[in-house]
mmCIF file of C-alpha atoms in Angstrom:
data_model
loop_
_atom_site.group_PDB
_atom_site.id
_atom_site.type_symbol
_atom_site.label_atom_id
_atom_site.label_comp_id
_atom_site.label_asym_id
_atom_site.label_seq_id
_atom_site.Cartn_x
_atom_site.Cartn_y
_atom_site.Cartn_z
ATOM 1 C CA PHE A 1 47.204 40.179 -102.008
ATOM 2 C CA ASP A 2 50.392 38.169 -102.517
ATOM 3 C CA PRO A 3 49.811 35.570 -99.755
ATOM 4 C CA CYS A 4 46.234 35.152 -100.956
ATOM 5 C CA ILE A 5 47.344 34.668 -104.559
ATOM 6 C CA GLU A 6 50.106 32.225 -103.646
ATOM 7 C CA ASN A 7 47.693 30.074 -101.632
ATOM 8 C CA ASP A 8 44.745 30.281 -103.999
ATOM 9 C CA PRO A 9 43.292 26.734 -104.105
ATOM 10 C CA MET A 10 40.980 27.452 -107.028
ATOM 11 C CA ALA A 11 41.966 25.860 -110.317
ATOM 12 C CA PRO A 12 42.618 28.414 -113.059
ATOM 13 C CA TYR A 13 40.199 28.841 -115.926
ATOM 14 C CA VAL A 14 41.937 27.760 -119.137
ATOM 15 C CA GLU A 15 40.719 28.306 -122.673
ATOM 16 C CA ASP A 16 42.742 28.264 -125.898
ATOM 17 C CA ASP A 17 46.105 28.439 -124.094
ATOM 18 C CA PHE A 18 44.948 31.406 -121.973
ATOM 19 C CA GLU A 19 45.004 30.855 -118.234
ATOM 20 C CA LEU A 20 42.920 33.049 -115.973
ATOM 21 C CA ASN A 21 43.832 32.737 -112.319
ATOM 22 C CA CYS A 22 43.572 34.974 -109.259
ATOM 23 C CA ASP A 23 46.787 36.850 -110.065
ATOM 24 C CA VAL A 24 45.733 37.579 -113.664
ATOM 25 C CA CYS A 25 42.252 38.649 -112.541
ATOM 26 C CA ILE A 26 43.658 41.136 -110.048
ATOM 27 C CA GLY A 27 46.017 42.528 -112.691
ATOM 28 C CA TYR A 28 43.190 43.059 -115.175
ATOM 29 C CA GLN A 29 40.946 44.586 -112.541
ATOM 30 C CA GLU A 30 43.694 46.965 -111.394
ATOM 31 C CA LEU A 31 44.072 48.157 -114.989
ATOM 32 C CA ALA A 32 40.299 48.634 -115.211
ATOM 33 C CA CYS A 33 40.411 50.751 -112.058
ATOM 34 C CA PHE A 34 43.338 52.831 -113.345
ATOM 35 C CA ASP A 35 41.431 53.498 -116.560
ATOM 36 C CA ARG A 36 38.216 54.417 -114.709
ATOM 37 C CA ALA A 37 39.695 56.438 -111.836
ATOM 38 C CA CYS A 38 42.669 58.098 -113.552
ATOM 39 C CA PRO A 39 42.002 57.963 -117.302
ATOM 40 C CA THR A 40 44.142 60.959 -118.307
ATOM 41 C CA GLN A 41 47.155 59.814 -116.303
ATOM 42 C CA PHE A 42 46.733 56.185 -117.383
ATOM 43 C CA ARG A 43 46.584 57.092 -121.075
ATOM 44 C CA ALA A 44 49.581 59.432 -120.754
ATOM 45 C CA TYR A 45 51.607 56.612 -119.191
ATOM 46 C CA ASN A 46 50.534 54.117 -121.872
ATOM 47 C CA CYS A 47 51.489 56.549 -124.648
ATOM 48 C CA CYS A 48 54.849 57.253 -123.020
ATOM 49 C CA TYR A 49 55.477 53.522 -122.532
ATOM 50 C CA GLU A 50 54.710 52.724 -126.169
ATOM 51 C CA ASN A 51 56.564 55.764 -127.565
ATOM 52 C CA ASN A 52 59.700 54.793 -125.647
ATOM 53 C CA GLY A 53 59.519 51.119 -126.665
ATOM 54 C CA CYS A 54 59.523 49.993 -123.064
ATOM 55 C CA ASP A 55 59.378 46.357 -122.020
ATOM 56 C CA GLY A 56 59.018 45.960 -118.257
ATOM 57 C CA ASP A 57 60.151 48.868 -116.097
ATOM 58 C CA CYS A 58 60.241 52.165 -117.960
ATOM 59 C CA PRO A 59 62.419 54.868 -116.341
ATOM 60 C CA ALA A 60 61.614 57.219 -119.236
ATOM 61 C CA CYS A 61 58.008 57.376 -117.990
ATOM 62 C CA ALA A 62 58.711 57.919 -114.291
ATOM 63 C CA SER A 63 56.789 61.204 -114.146
ATOM 64 C CA GLU A 64 53.735 59.652 -115.835
ATOM 65 C CA LEU A 65 53.846 56.712 -113.417
ATOM 66 C CA SER A 66 54.118 59.107 -110.500
ATOM 67 C CA ALA A 67 51.018 60.945 -111.749
ATOM 68 C CA ILE A 68 49.047 57.667 -111.785
ATOM 69 C CA GLN A 69 50.222 56.817 -108.273
ATOM 70 C CA THR A 70 49.223 60.253 -106.991
ATOM 71 C CA CYS A 71 45.802 59.966 -108.594
ATOM 72 C CA LEU A 72 45.233 56.469 -107.205
ATOM 73 C CA MET A 73 45.844 57.658 -103.651
ATOM 74 C CA SER A 74 42.283 58.990 -103.663
ATOM 75 C CA ALA A 75 40.756 56.287 -105.877
ATOM 76 C CA ASP A 76 38.583 53.436 -104.682
ATOM 77 C CA CYS A 77 39.333 50.237 -106.598
ATOM 78 C CA SER A 78 37.336 47.943 -104.330
ATOM 79 C CA THR A 79 34.555 47.372 -106.871
ATOM 80 C CA GLU A 80 36.995 46.174 -109.515
ATOM 81 C CA LEU A 81 39.069 44.040 -107.145
ATOM 82 C CA LEU A 82 36.073 42.410 -105.475
ATOM 83 C CA ALA A 83 35.033 41.103 -108.892
ATOM 84 C CA CYS A 84 37.897 38.598 -108.584
ATOM 85 C CA PHE A 85 36.332 37.117 -105.456
ATOM 86 C CA PRO A 86 32.749 36.154 -106.318
#
């Protein structure tokens, strides 16, 4: 997606200092897919992240992140991601 995002000619949607562009849309839709396809793993990672006071990468939650990645190998996120490209 990176080349697509970098060359996105569409102007971002801006409201009250919040900018919604292609990159932000994909990020939100990925999170929606994680929550739908791997809810247990996603919530375990979020709890670990918050409990360890992480900001950015979080080595303390490597096993939880690995569990999400394993789960997502069999997940289909196309419905969520296609929502960014009406």
